[in-house]
């Protein structure tokens, strides 16, 4: 069950100020701490501001013919990774709304309005009017601030099985010339279904753009010669025997302790030791490496790759060949 579905059960719909007054709530009370403004003229009372609640709040004042779009539509469709928090700052992102032609609304800190040139198509999913899965994916790729973030969004969509890669690829090939089309097609070509976190996607893009490592295996299980699972590196360069691990490879890792949890850290160390004893070179990466220490990270990965290419391959004790009957259990 998706995070949206879980949160949806505890959502409370926002109501207009006139409706609250009709229910007997004094006007003065509506400006107090128990009633939070949502859209213009609407208040929500006594509900936790979860991502699903924020989306539900916007729906209450949605103009006719408008649809929840972008990351919020993806979240409703079941893409837990796109949860409305900026991965870099943890700030809440505004909820995108796609308006039909002729409709205009002023963007606020909580809602970002965009007007469609054609009557947009959508669907009602769990009571929320959202853009279709395909339109949502293409919009995210077209409107992303750069190629990396476009790939991050598509990786999350593919991982959640919101769309198949073939369908996404066919749609990308049919995109007419427009702003962002080149980026969207490139992002579709680089997207991978097997990623486990947004920062893992950013690490893959960094390795490709800065070091030319474009054929990395994503979450490929590695075994010893006896068929025992050694681990599942986030990224694996087969030629160099280079395994890259992002510390925080779960979709909410930056929201909680993630790989800084002591038990998780111990398991990570044990897995790293198994991989290194088998002959792989391991590089561990965290968020600061990708945001503040990119030059140093480039040097680290490059040095590790060189070490891997110079290794004595006769001493390798690892393989990606799956043993017969392997069930695909995680490391």
PDB file of C-alpha atoms in Angstrom:
ATOM      1  CA  UNK A   1       0.000   0.000   0.000  1.00  0.00           C
ATOM      2  CA  UNK A   2       1.353   3.434  -0.936  1.00  0.00           C
ATOM      3  CA  UNK A   3       2.125   6.150   1.598  1.00  0.00           C
ATOM      4  CA  UNK A   4      -0.653   8.265   0.101  1.00  0.00           C
ATOM      5  CA  UNK A   5      -3.208   5.508   0.689  1.00  0.00           C
ATOM      6  CA  UNK A   6      -2.098   5.127   4.298  1.00  0.00           C
ATOM      7  CA  UNK A   7      -2.175   8.866   4.973  1.00  0.00           C
ATOM      8  CA  UNK A   8      -5.449   9.360   3.101  1.00  0.00           C
ATOM      9  CA  UNK A   9      -7.411   7.446   5.732  1.00  0.00           C
ATOM     10  CA  UNK A  10      -6.677  10.149   8.321  1.00  0.00           C
ATOM     11  CA  UNK A  11      -7.208  13.170   6.050  1.00  0.00           C
ATOM     12  CA  UNK A  12      -9.861  15.733   6.841  1.00  0.00           C
ATOM     13  CA  UNK A  13     -11.292  17.856   4.029  1.00  0.00           C
ATOM     14  CA  UNK A  14     -10.843  21.606   4.226  1.00  0.00           C
ATOM     15  CA  UNK A  15     -14.006  23.736   4.219  1.00  0.00           C
ATOM     16  CA  UNK A  16     -14.783  27.276   3.203  1.00  0.00           C
ATOM     17  CA  UNK A  17     -14.976  29.967   5.858  1.00  0.00           C
ATOM     18  CA  UNK A  18     -18.696  30.265   5.162  1.00  0.00           C
ATOM     19  CA  UNK A  19     -19.130  26.528   5.749  1.00  0.00           C
ATOM     20  CA  UNK A  20     -17.236  26.640   9.057  1.00  0.00           C
ATOM     21  CA  UNK A  21     -19.419  29.530  10.222  1.00  0.00           C
ATOM     22  CA  UNK A  22     -22.530  27.603   9.158  1.00  0.00           C
ATOM     23  CA  UNK A  23     -21.306  24.734  11.360  1.00  0.00           C
ATOM     24  CA  UNK A  24     -21.174  27.105  14.310  1.00  0.00           C
ATOM     25  CA  UNK A  25     -17.475  27.971  14.420  1.00  0.00           C
ATOM     26  CA  UNK A  26     -17.010  31.676  15.333  1.00  0.00           C
ATOM     27  CA  UNK A  27     -15.211  33.730  12.690  1.00  0.00           C
ATOM     28  CA  UNK A  28     -12.590  34.780  15.239  1.00  0.00           C
ATOM     29  CA  UNK A  29     -11.761  31.143  15.963  1.00  0.00           C
ATOM     30  CA  UNK A  30     -11.068  30.504  12.271  1.00  0.00           C
ATOM     31  CA  UNK A  31      -7.993  32.736  12.388  1.00  0.00           C
ATOM     32  CA  UNK A  32      -6.595  30.939  15.421  1.00  0.00           C
ATOM     33  CA  UNK A  33      -3.976  28.156  15.593  1.00  0.00           C
ATOM     34  CA  UNK A  34      -6.549  25.365  15.292  1.00  0.00           C
ATOM     35  CA  UNK A  35      -7.549  26.337  11.752  1.00  0.00           C
ATOM     36  CA  UNK A  36      -4.866  26.486   9.084  1.00  0.00           C
ATOM     37  CA  UNK A  37      -5.431  28.340   5.783  1.00  0.00           C
ATOM     38  CA  UNK A  38      -5.206  26.055   2.769  1.00  0.00           C
ATOM     39  CA  UNK A  39      -6.404  27.717  -0.436  1.00  0.00           C
ATOM     40  CA  UNK A  40      -8.025  31.133  -0.646  1.00  0.00           C
ATOM     41  CA  UNK A  41     -11.107  31.281   1.571  1.00  0.00           C
ATOM     42  CA  UNK A  42     -10.632  27.747   2.963  1.00  0.00           C
ATOM     43  CA  UNK A  43      -9.500  26.464   6.349  1.00  0.00           C
ATOM     44  CA  UNK A  44      -8.530  23.057   7.652  1.00  0.00           C
ATOM     45  CA  UNK A  45      -9.171  22.202  11.266  1.00  0.00           C
ATOM     46  CA  UNK A  46      -7.465  19.704  13.539  1.00  0.00           C
ATOM     47  CA  UNK A  47      -5.603  17.520  11.048  1.00  0.00           C
ATOM     48  CA  UNK A  48      -1.940  16.570  10.779  1.00  0.00           C
ATOM     49  CA  UNK A  49      -0.258  18.296   7.790  1.00  0.00           C
ATOM     50  CA  UNK A  50       0.829  15.078   6.040  1.00  0.00           C
ATOM     51  CA  UNK A  51       1.601  15.134   2.335  1.00  0.00           C
ATOM     52  CA  UNK A  52      -1.770  13.549   1.568  1.00  0.00           C
ATOM     53  CA  UNK A  53      -3.502  16.151   3.753  1.00  0.00           C
ATOM     54  CA  UNK A  54      -1.759  18.994   1.928  1.00  0.00           C
ATOM     55  CA  UNK A  55      -2.930  17.604  -1.404  1.00  0.00           C
ATOM     56  CA  UNK A  56      -6.462  17.073  -0.093  1.00  0.00           C
ATOM     57  CA  UNK A  57      -6.526  20.661   1.139  1.00  0.00           C
ATOM     58  CA  UNK A  58      -5.749  21.992  -2.332  1.00  0.00           C
ATOM     59  CA  UNK A  59      -8.471  19.851  -3.912  1.00  0.00           C
ATOM     60  CA  UNK A  60     -11.100  21.636  -1.814  1.00  0.00           C
ATOM     61  CA  UNK A  61     -10.557  24.876  -3.721  1.00  0.00           C
ATOM     62  CA  UNK A  62      -9.606  23.422  -7.108  1.00  0.00           C
ATOM     63  CA  UNK A  63     -11.119  25.300 -10.090  1.00  0.00           C
ATOM     64  CA  UNK A  64     -13.300  23.334 -12.476  1.00  0.00           C
ATOM     65  CA  UNK A  65     -11.269  21.452 -15.051  1.00  0.00           C
ATOM     66  CA  UNK A  66      -8.034  21.697 -13.052  1.00  0.00           C
ATOM     67  CA  UNK A  67      -5.893  18.749 -11.960  1.00  0.00           C
ATOM     68  CA  UNK A  68      -3.303  18.074  -9.300  1.00  0.00           C
ATOM     69  CA  UNK A  69      -0.068  17.609 -11.271  1.00  0.00           C
ATOM     70  CA  UNK A  70       3.700  17.067 -11.003  1.00  0.00           C
ATOM     71  CA  UNK A  71       5.211  15.460  -7.924  1.00  0.00           C
ATOM     72  CA  UNK A  72       1.843  15.576  -6.091  1.00  0.00           C
ATOM     73  CA  UNK A  73       0.084  13.626  -8.847  1.00  0.00           C
ATOM     74  CA  UNK A  74       2.911  11.084  -8.806  1.00  0.00           C
ATOM     75  CA  UNK A  75       2.550  10.733  -5.025  1.00  0.00           C
ATOM     76  CA  UNK A  76      -1.172  10.081  -5.382  1.00  0.00           C
ATOM     77  CA  UNK A  77      -0.376   7.489  -8.075  1.00  0.00           C
ATOM     78  CA  UNK A  78       1.819   5.673  -5.526  1.00  0.00           C
ATOM     79  CA  UNK A  79       5.319   7.101  -6.026  1.00  0.00           C
ATOM     80  CA  UNK A  80       6.314   7.344  -2.374  1.00  0.00           C
ATOM     81  CA  UNK A  81       9.722   8.817  -3.183  1.00  0.00           C
ATOM     82  CA  UNK A  82       8.171  12.019  -4.546  1.00  0.00           C
ATOM     83  CA  UNK A  83       6.702  13.052  -1.221  1.00  0.00           C
ATOM     84  CA  UNK A  84       6.727  16.834  -1.531  1.00  0.00           C
ATOM     85  CA  UNK A  85       9.927  17.486   0.409  1.00  0.00           C
ATOM     86  CA  UNK A  86      12.959  19.043  -1.254  1.00  0.00           C
ATOM     87  CA  UNK A  87      15.703  16.415  -0.957  1.00  0.00           C
ATOM     88  CA  UNK A  88      18.355  19.097  -0.477  1.00  0.00           C
ATOM     89  CA  UNK A  89      16.663  21.299   2.129  1.00  0.00           C
ATOM     90  CA  UNK A  90      13.726  19.199   3.416  1.00  0.00           C
ATOM     91  CA  UNK A  91      11.486  22.226   2.748  1.00  0.00           C
ATOM     92  CA  UNK A  92       7.917  21.581   1.614  1.00  0.00           C
ATOM     93  CA  UNK A  93       7.447  21.934  -2.128  1.00  0.00           C
ATOM     94  CA  UNK A  94       4.409  23.790  -3.480  1.00  0.00           C
ATOM     95  CA  UNK A  95       1.688  21.546  -4.865  1.00  0.00           C
ATOM     96  CA  UNK A  96       1.519  21.834  -8.672  1.00  0.00           C
ATOM     97  CA  UNK A  97      -1.903  22.446 -10.218  1.00  0.00           C
ATOM     98  CA  UNK A  98      -2.560  22.285 -13.963  1.00  0.00           C
ATOM     99  CA  UNK A  99      -5.244  24.721 -15.075  1.00  0.00           C
ATOM    100  CA  UNK A 100      -7.311  24.449 -18.264  1.00  0.00           C
ATOM    101  CA  UNK A 101      -6.954  27.119 -20.983  1.00  0.00           C
ATOM    102  CA  UNK A 102      -8.388  30.471 -19.916  1.00  0.00           C
ATOM    103  CA  UNK A 103      -8.145  29.771 -16.177  1.00  0.00           C
ATOM    104  CA  UNK A 104      -5.757  31.888 -14.125  1.00  0.00           C
ATOM    105  CA  UNK A 105      -4.747  31.677 -10.484  1.00  0.00           C
ATOM    106  CA  UNK A 106      -1.943  33.414  -8.629  1.00  0.00           C
ATOM    107  CA  UNK A 107       0.793  31.071  -7.432  1.00  0.00           C
ATOM    108  CA  UNK A 108       1.306  31.037  -3.654  1.00  0.00           C
ATOM    109  CA  UNK A 109       3.942  29.574  -1.366  1.00  0.00           C
ATOM    110  CA  UNK A 110       1.884  26.397  -1.097  1.00  0.00           C
ATOM    111  CA  UNK A 111       0.420  26.018  -4.593  1.00  0.00           C
ATOM    112  CA  UNK A 112       2.065  26.420  -7.991  1.00  0.00           C
ATOM    113  CA  UNK A 113      -0.420  27.026 -10.818  1.00  0.00           C
ATOM    114  CA  UNK A 114       0.387  26.359 -14.478  1.00  0.00           C
ATOM    115  CA  UNK A 115      -1.950  26.871 -17.414  1.00  0.00           C
ATOM    116  CA  UNK A 116      -2.237  24.184 -20.087  1.00  0.00           C
ATOM    117  CA  UNK A 117      -2.427  25.188 -23.752  1.00  0.00           C
ATOM    118  CA  UNK A 118      -4.922  22.370 -24.362  1.00  0.00           C
ATOM    119  CA  UNK A 119      -7.689  20.936 -22.198  1.00  0.00           C
ATOM    120  CA  UNK A 120      -5.679  18.651 -19.891  1.00  0.00           C
ATOM    121  CA  UNK A 121      -6.659  15.032 -19.399  1.00  0.00           C
ATOM    122  CA  UNK A 122      -6.777  13.517 -15.985  1.00  0.00           C
ATOM    123  CA  UNK A 123      -8.364  10.909 -13.788  1.00  0.00           C
ATOM    124  CA  UNK A 124      -9.787  10.673 -10.295  1.00  0.00           C
ATOM    125  CA  UNK A 125      -7.530   8.459  -8.209  1.00  0.00           C
ATOM    126  CA  UNK A 126      -8.542   7.693  -4.620  1.00  0.00           C
ATOM    127  CA  UNK A 127     -10.852  10.694  -4.759  1.00  0.00           C
ATOM    128  CA  UNK A 128      -8.168  13.092  -5.981  1.00  0.00           C
ATOM    129  CA  UNK A 129      -8.303  14.590  -9.501  1.00  0.00           C
ATOM    130  CA  UNK A 130      -4.802  14.099 -10.910  1.00  0.00           C
ATOM    131  CA  UNK A 131      -3.114  14.203 -14.283  1.00  0.00           C
ATOM    132  CA  UNK A 132      -2.754  10.782 -15.905  1.00  0.00           C
ATOM    133  CA  UNK A 133       0.284   8.693 -15.050  1.00  0.00           C
ATOM    134  CA  UNK A 134       1.847   9.318 -18.452  1.00  0.00           C
ATOM    135  CA  UNK A 135       1.172  13.069 -18.425  1.00  0.00           C
ATOM    136  CA  UNK A 136       2.578  13.270 -14.905  1.00  0.00           C
ATOM    137  CA  UNK A 137       5.814  11.506 -15.868  1.00  0.00           C
ATOM    138  CA  UNK A 138       6.333  13.577 -19.003  1.00  0.00           C
ATOM    139  CA  UNK A 139       5.629  16.834 -17.173  1.00  0.00           C
ATOM    140  CA  UNK A 140       8.189  15.976 -14.514  1.00  0.00           C
ATOM    141  CA  UNK A 141      10.800  15.221 -17.175  1.00  0.00           C
ATOM    142  CA  UNK A 142       9.955  18.290 -19.261  1.00  0.00           C
ATOM    143  CA  UNK A 143       9.836  20.770 -16.393  1.00  0.00           C
ATOM    144  CA  UNK A 144      12.691  19.497 -14.193  1.00  0.00           C
ATOM    145  CA  UNK A 145      15.377  22.147 -13.544  1.00  0.00           C
ATOM    146  CA  UNK A 146      18.052  19.954 -15.140  1.00  0.00           C
ATOM    147  CA  UNK A 147      18.682  16.523 -16.647  1.00  0.00           C
ATOM    148  CA  UNK A 148      19.718  14.958 -13.342  1.00  0.00           C
ATOM    149  CA  UNK A 149      16.481  15.917 -11.605  1.00  0.00           C
ATOM    150  CA  UNK A 150      14.478  14.722 -14.605  1.00  0.00           C
ATOM    151  CA  UNK A 151      16.150  11.308 -14.285  1.00  0.00           C
ATOM    152  CA  UNK A 152      15.565  11.307 -10.509  1.00  0.00           C
ATOM    153  CA  UNK A 153      11.830  11.734 -11.075  1.00  0.00           C
ATOM    154  CA  UNK A 154      11.606   9.082 -13.798  1.00  0.00           C
ATOM    155  CA  UNK A 155      13.665   6.599 -11.767  1.00  0.00           C
ATOM    156  CA  UNK A 156      11.186   7.011  -8.900  1.00  0.00           C
ATOM    157  CA  UNK A 157       8.217   6.546 -11.229  1.00  0.00           C
ATOM    158  CA  UNK A 158       9.675   3.391 -12.766  1.00  0.00           C
ATOM    159  CA  UNK A 159      10.641   1.985  -9.367  1.00  0.00           C
ATOM    160  CA  UNK A 160       7.058   2.453  -8.152  1.00  0.00           C
ATOM    161  CA  UNK A 161       5.753   0.737 -11.308  1.00  0.00           C
ATOM    162  CA  UNK A 162       3.550   3.701 -12.084  1.00  0.00           C
ATOM    163  CA  UNK A 163       4.523   3.181 -15.739  1.00  0.00           C
ATOM    164  CA  UNK A 164       6.473   0.640 -17.748  1.00  0.00           C
ATOM    165  CA  UNK A 165       9.688   1.763 -19.381  1.00  0.00           C
ATOM    166  CA  UNK A 166       8.422   0.757 -22.828  1.00  0.00           C
ATOM    167  CA  UNK A 167       5.360   2.982 -22.509  1.00  0.00           C
ATOM    168  CA  UNK A 168       7.472   5.880 -21.298  1.00  0.00           C
ATOM    169  CA  UNK A 169       9.930   5.401 -24.141  1.00  0.00           C
ATOM    170  CA  UNK A 170       7.175   5.351 -26.777  1.00  0.00           C
ATOM    171  CA  UNK A 171       5.664   8.526 -25.363  1.00  0.00           C
ATOM    172  CA  UNK A 172       9.042  10.252 -25.325  1.00  0.00           C
ATOM    173  CA  UNK A 173       9.633   9.414 -28.967  1.00  0.00           C
ATOM    174  CA  UNK A 174       6.336  11.124 -29.867  1.00  0.00           C
ATOM    175  CA  UNK A 175       7.014  14.354 -27.979  1.00  0.00           C
ATOM    176  CA  UNK A 176       6.580  17.332 -30.328  1.00  0.00           C
ATOM    177  CA  UNK A 177       9.243  20.044 -30.458  1.00  0.00           C
ATOM    178  CA  UNK A 178       8.795  22.173 -27.344  1.00  0.00           C
ATOM    179  CA  UNK A 179      10.705  23.524 -24.419  1.00  0.00           C
ATOM    180  CA  UNK A 180      12.148  20.666 -22.376  1.00  0.00           C
ATOM    181  CA  UNK A 181      11.509  17.958 -25.003  1.00  0.00           C
ATOM    182  CA  UNK A 182      15.215  17.290 -25.574  1.00  0.00           C
ATOM    183  CA  UNK A 183      15.787  16.993 -21.832  1.00  0.00           C
ATOM    184  CA  UNK A 184      12.791  14.681 -21.421  1.00  0.00           C
ATOM    185  CA  UNK A 185      13.932  12.329 -24.189  1.00  0.00           C
ATOM    186  CA  UNK A 186      17.457  12.237 -22.774  1.00  0.00           C
ATOM    187  CA  UNK A 187      16.107  11.552 -19.270  1.00  0.00           C
ATOM    188  CA  UNK A 188      13.969   8.690 -20.545  1.00  0.00           C
ATOM    189  CA  UNK A 189      17.037   7.153 -22.153  1.00  0.00           C
ATOM    190  CA  UNK A 190      18.969   7.386 -18.874  1.00  0.00           C
ATOM    191  CA  UNK A 191      16.192   6.310 -16.490  1.00  0.00           C
ATOM    192  CA  UNK A 192      16.464   2.942 -14.727  1.00  0.00           C
ATOM    193  CA  UNK A 193      13.773   0.961 -12.946  1.00  0.00           C
ATOM    194  CA  UNK A 194      15.922  -0.621 -10.247  1.00  0.00           C
ATOM    195  CA  UNK A 195      16.965   2.397  -8.180  1.00  0.00           C
ATOM    196  CA  UNK A 196      16.103   2.515  -4.502  1.00  0.00           C
ATOM    197  CA  UNK A 197      16.498   6.211  -3.701  1.00  0.00           C
ATOM    198  CA  UNK A 198      16.660   9.618  -5.306  1.00  0.00           C
ATOM    199  CA  UNK A 199      20.224  10.192  -4.107  1.00  0.00           C
ATOM    200  CA  UNK A 200      21.273   6.894  -5.630  1.00  0.00           C
ATOM    201  CA  UNK A 201      19.933   8.243  -8.938  1.00  0.00           C
ATOM    202  CA  UNK A 202      21.924  11.444  -8.442  1.00  0.00           C
ATOM    203  CA  UNK A 203      25.068   9.424  -7.731  1.00  0.00           C
ATOM    204  CA  UNK A 204      24.584   7.468 -10.955  1.00  0.00           C
ATOM    205  CA  UNK A 205      24.126  10.666 -12.927  1.00  0.00           C
ATOM    206  CA  UNK A 206      27.198  12.195 -11.269  1.00  0.00           C
ATOM    207  CA  UNK A 207      29.324   9.176 -12.169  1.00  0.00           C
ATOM    208  CA  UNK A 208      28.100   9.333 -15.753  1.00  0.00           C
ATOM    209  CA  UNK A 209      28.503  13.070 -16.253  1.00  0.00           C
ATOM    210  CA  UNK A 210      31.773  13.566 -14.372  1.00  0.00           C
ATOM    211  CA  UNK A 211      33.579  10.291 -15.045  1.00  0.00           C
ATOM    212  CA  UNK A 212      31.893   8.822 -18.102  1.00  0.00           C
ATOM    213  CA  UNK A 213      30.620   5.782 -16.183  1.00  0.00           C
ATOM    214  CA  UNK A 214      27.455   5.285 -18.196  1.00  0.00           C
ATOM    215  CA  UNK A 215      27.035   1.491 -18.057  1.00  0.00           C
ATOM    216  CA  UNK A 216      26.785   0.980 -14.322  1.00  0.00           C
ATOM    217  CA  UNK A 217      24.698  -1.926 -13.066  1.00  0.00           C
ATOM    218  CA  UNK A 218      21.928  -0.771 -10.713  1.00  0.00           C
ATOM    219  CA  UNK A 219      21.348  -2.861  -7.570  1.00  0.00           C
ATOM    220  CA  UNK A 220      22.795  -5.967  -9.163  1.00  0.00           C
ATOM    221  CA  UNK A 221      23.211  -8.892  -6.710  1.00  0.00           C
ATOM    222  CA  UNK A 222      26.784 -10.129  -6.286  1.00  0.00           C
ATOM    223  CA  UNK A 223      27.563 -13.710  -5.222  1.00  0.00           C
ATOM    224  CA  UNK A 224      30.605 -15.682  -4.191  1.00  0.00           C
ATOM    225  CA  UNK A 225      31.656 -18.721  -6.277  1.00  0.00           C
ATOM    226  CA  UNK A 226      29.587 -20.996  -4.016  1.00  0.00           C
ATOM    227  CA  UNK A 227      26.433 -19.010  -4.790  1.00  0.00           C
ATOM    228  CA  UNK A 228      26.161 -17.152  -1.477  1.00  0.00           C
ATOM    229  CA  UNK A 229      24.924 -13.588  -1.698  1.00  0.00           C
ATOM    230  CA  UNK A 230      27.676 -11.102  -0.852  1.00  0.00           C
ATOM    231  CA  UNK A 231      25.581  -7.972  -1.249  1.00  0.00           C
ATOM    232  CA  UNK A 232      23.629  -5.781  -3.650  1.00  0.00           C
ATOM    233  CA  UNK A 233      25.733  -2.697  -4.437  1.00  0.00           C
ATOM    234  CA  UNK A 234      23.784   0.405  -5.394  1.00  0.00           C
ATOM    235  CA  UNK A 235      25.995   0.823  -8.469  1.00  0.00           C
ATOM    236  CA  UNK A 236      28.469  -1.628  -9.960  1.00  0.00           C
ATOM    237  CA  UNK A 237      31.142  -1.117 -12.621  1.00  0.00           C
ATOM    238  CA  UNK A 238      31.754  -4.676 -13.827  1.00  0.00           C
ATOM    239  CA  UNK A 239      34.978  -3.925 -15.706  1.00  0.00           C
ATOM    240  CA  UNK A 240      36.657  -2.191 -12.782  1.00  0.00           C
ATOM    241  CA  UNK A 241      35.045  -4.324 -10.079  1.00  0.00           C
ATOM    242  CA  UNK A 242      33.948  -1.041  -8.507  1.00  0.00           C
ATOM    243  CA  UNK A 243      30.966  -0.959  -6.142  1.00  0.00           C
ATOM    244  CA  UNK A 244      29.464   2.396  -5.178  1.00  0.00           C
ATOM    245  CA  UNK A 245      27.170   2.625  -2.172  1.00  0.00           C
ATOM    246  CA  UNK A 246      25.079   5.642  -1.203  1.00  0.00           C
ATOM    247  CA  UNK A 247      24.624   5.991   2.562  1.00  0.00           C
ATOM    248  CA  UNK A 248      20.910   6.584   2.755  1.00  0.00           C
ATOM    249  CA  UNK A 249      19.574   4.280   0.046  1.00  0.00           C
ATOM    250  CA  UNK A 250      15.998   4.170   1.207  1.00  0.00           C
ATOM    251  CA  UNK A 251      13.314   6.535   0.005  1.00  0.00           C
ATOM    252  CA  UNK A 252      12.895   8.259   3.384  1.00  0.00           C
ATOM    253  CA  UNK A 253      16.500   7.848   4.528  1.00  0.00           C
ATOM    254  CA  UNK A 254      17.124  11.573   4.809  1.00  0.00           C
ATOM    255  CA  UNK A 255      13.921  11.927   6.855  1.00  0.00           C
ATOM    256  CA  UNK A 256      15.048   9.437   9.500  1.00  0.00           C
ATOM    257  CA  UNK A 257      18.344   8.017  10.725  1.00  0.00           C
ATOM    258  CA  UNK A 258      18.797   6.008   7.513  1.00  0.00           C
ATOM    259  CA  UNK A 259      22.281   4.570   7.177  1.00  0.00           C
ATOM    260  CA  UNK A 260      23.377   6.544  10.247  1.00  0.00           C
ATOM    261  CA  UNK A 261      21.282   4.156  12.343  1.00  0.00           C
ATOM    262  CA  UNK A 262      23.779   2.068  14.342  1.00  0.00           C
ATOM    263  CA  UNK A 263      22.313  -1.312  13.389  1.00  0.00           C
ATOM    264  CA  UNK A 264      22.132  -0.319   9.716  1.00  0.00           C
ATOM    265  CA  UNK A 265      25.691   1.030   9.862  1.00  0.00           C
ATOM    266  CA  UNK A 266      26.934  -2.283  11.253  1.00  0.00           C
ATOM    267  CA  UNK A 267      25.193  -4.206   8.467  1.00  0.00           C
ATOM    268  CA  UNK A 268      26.678  -1.830   5.887  1.00  0.00           C
ATOM    269  CA  UNK A 269      30.177  -2.431   7.271  1.00  0.00           C
ATOM    270  CA  UNK A 270      29.730  -6.194   7.195  1.00  0.00           C
ATOM    271  CA  UNK A 271      28.498  -6.095   3.602  1.00  0.00           C
ATOM    272  CA  UNK A 272      31.361  -3.825   2.568  1.00  0.00           C
ATOM    273  CA  UNK A 273      33.894  -6.191   4.118  1.00  0.00           C
ATOM    274  CA  UNK A 274      32.378  -9.160   2.267  1.00  0.00           C
ATOM    275  CA  UNK A 275      32.551  -7.319  -1.049  1.00  0.00           C
ATOM    276  CA  UNK A 276      36.148  -6.198  -0.507  1.00  0.00           C
ATOM    277  CA  UNK A 277      37.326  -9.660   0.559  1.00  0.00           C
ATOM    278  CA  UNK A 278      35.822 -10.985  -2.670  1.00  0.00           C
ATOM    279  CA  UNK A 279      37.944  -8.554  -4.711  1.00  0.00           C
ATOM    280  CA  UNK A 280      35.646  -5.582  -5.279  1.00  0.00           C
ATOM    281  CA  UNK A 281      36.681  -1.979  -4.637  1.00  0.00           C
ATOM    282  CA  UNK A 282      34.043  -0.130  -2.598  1.00  0.00           C
ATOM    283  CA  UNK A 283      33.356   3.609  -2.515  1.00  0.00           C
ATOM    284  CA  UNK A 284      30.839   4.947  -0.004  1.00  0.00           C
ATOM    285  CA  UNK A 285      29.079   8.225  -0.784  1.00  0.00           C
ATOM    286  CA  UNK A 286      26.773  10.446   1.228  1.00  0.00           C
ATOM    287  CA  UNK A 287      24.715  13.541   0.517  1.00  0.00           C
ATOM    288  CA  UNK A 288      27.468  16.070   1.320  1.00  0.00           C
ATOM    289  CA  UNK A 289      29.793  14.388  -1.173  1.00  0.00           C
ATOM    290  CA  UNK A 290      27.322  15.090  -3.965  1.00  0.00           C
ATOM    291  CA  UNK A 291      26.450  18.614  -2.860  1.00  0.00           C
ATOM    292  CA  UNK A 292      29.612  20.134  -1.330  1.00  0.00           C
ATOM    293  CA  UNK A 293      32.575  17.908  -2.151  1.00  0.00           C
ATOM    294  CA  UNK A 294      32.055  17.029  -5.798  1.00  0.00           C
ATOM    295  CA  UNK A 295      35.670  17.576  -6.818  1.00  0.00           C
ATOM    296  CA  UNK A 296      36.928  15.328  -4.033  1.00  0.00           C
ATOM    297  CA  UNK A 297      34.297  12.723  -4.885  1.00  0.00           C
ATOM    298  CA  UNK A 298      35.404  12.731  -8.525  1.00  0.00           C
ATOM    299  CA  UNK A 299      38.980  12.090  -7.391  1.00  0.00           C
ATOM    300  CA  UNK A 300      37.891   9.301  -5.035  1.00  0.00           C
ATOM    301  CA  UNK A 301      35.808   7.462  -7.614  1.00  0.00           C
ATOM    302  CA  UNK A 302      38.486   7.903 -10.292  1.00  0.00           C
ATOM    303  CA  UNK A 303      41.191   6.518  -7.980  1.00  0.00           C
ATOM    304  CA  UNK A 304      38.983   3.577  -6.990  1.00  0.00           C
ATOM    305  CA  UNK A 305      38.236   2.827 -10.629  1.00  0.00           C
ATOM    306  CA  UNK A 306      41.948   2.830 -11.465  1.00  0.00           C
ATOM    307  CA  UNK A 307      42.635   0.484  -8.539  1.00  0.00           C
ATOM    308  CA  UNK A 308      39.914  -1.829  -9.775  1.00  0.00           C
ATOM    309  CA  UNK A 309      41.184  -1.882 -13.341  1.00  0.00           C
ATOM    310  CA  UNK A 310      44.699  -2.767 -12.072  1.00  0.00           C
ATOM    311  CA  UNK A 311      43.498  -5.553  -9.785  1.00  0.00           C
ATOM    312  CA  UNK A 312      44.619  -9.164 -10.173  1.00  0.00           C
ATOM    313  CA  UNK A 313      41.432 -10.633 -11.626  1.00  0.00           C
ATOM    314  CA  UNK A 314      42.552 -14.183 -10.917  1.00  0.00           C
ATOM    315  CA  UNK A 315      41.895 -13.378  -7.265  1.00  0.00           C
ATOM    316  CA  UNK A 316      38.288 -12.283  -7.849  1.00  0.00           C
ATOM    317  CA  UNK A 317      35.871 -14.216  -5.673  1.00  0.00           C
ATOM    318  CA  UNK A 318      32.668 -12.643  -6.956  1.00  0.00           C
ATOM    319  CA  UNK A 319      30.200 -13.098  -9.775  1.00  0.00           C
ATOM    320  CA  UNK A 320      26.895 -11.632 -10.931  1.00  0.00           C
ATOM    321  CA  UNK A 321      25.690 -15.021 -12.178  1.00  0.00           C
ATOM    322  CA  UNK A 322      22.690 -15.944 -10.083  1.00  0.00           C
ATOM    323  CA  UNK A 323      22.754 -19.428  -8.513  1.00  0.00           C
ATOM    324  CA  UNK A 324      20.008 -21.820  -9.511  1.00  0.00           C
ATOM    325  CA  UNK A 325      16.893 -21.346  -7.416  1.00  0.00           C
ATOM    326  CA  UNK A 326      17.878 -17.933  -6.056  1.00  0.00           C
ATOM    327  CA  UNK A 327      14.714 -16.158  -4.866  1.00  0.00           C
ATOM    328  CA  UNK A 328      15.913 -12.583  -5.070  1.00  0.00           C
ATOM    329  CA  UNK A 329      16.051 -12.000  -1.324  1.00  0.00           C
ATOM    330  CA  UNK A 330      17.745  -8.753  -0.216  1.00  0.00           C
ATOM    331  CA  UNK A 331      21.183  -8.794   1.356  1.00  0.00           C
TER     332      UNK A 331
END
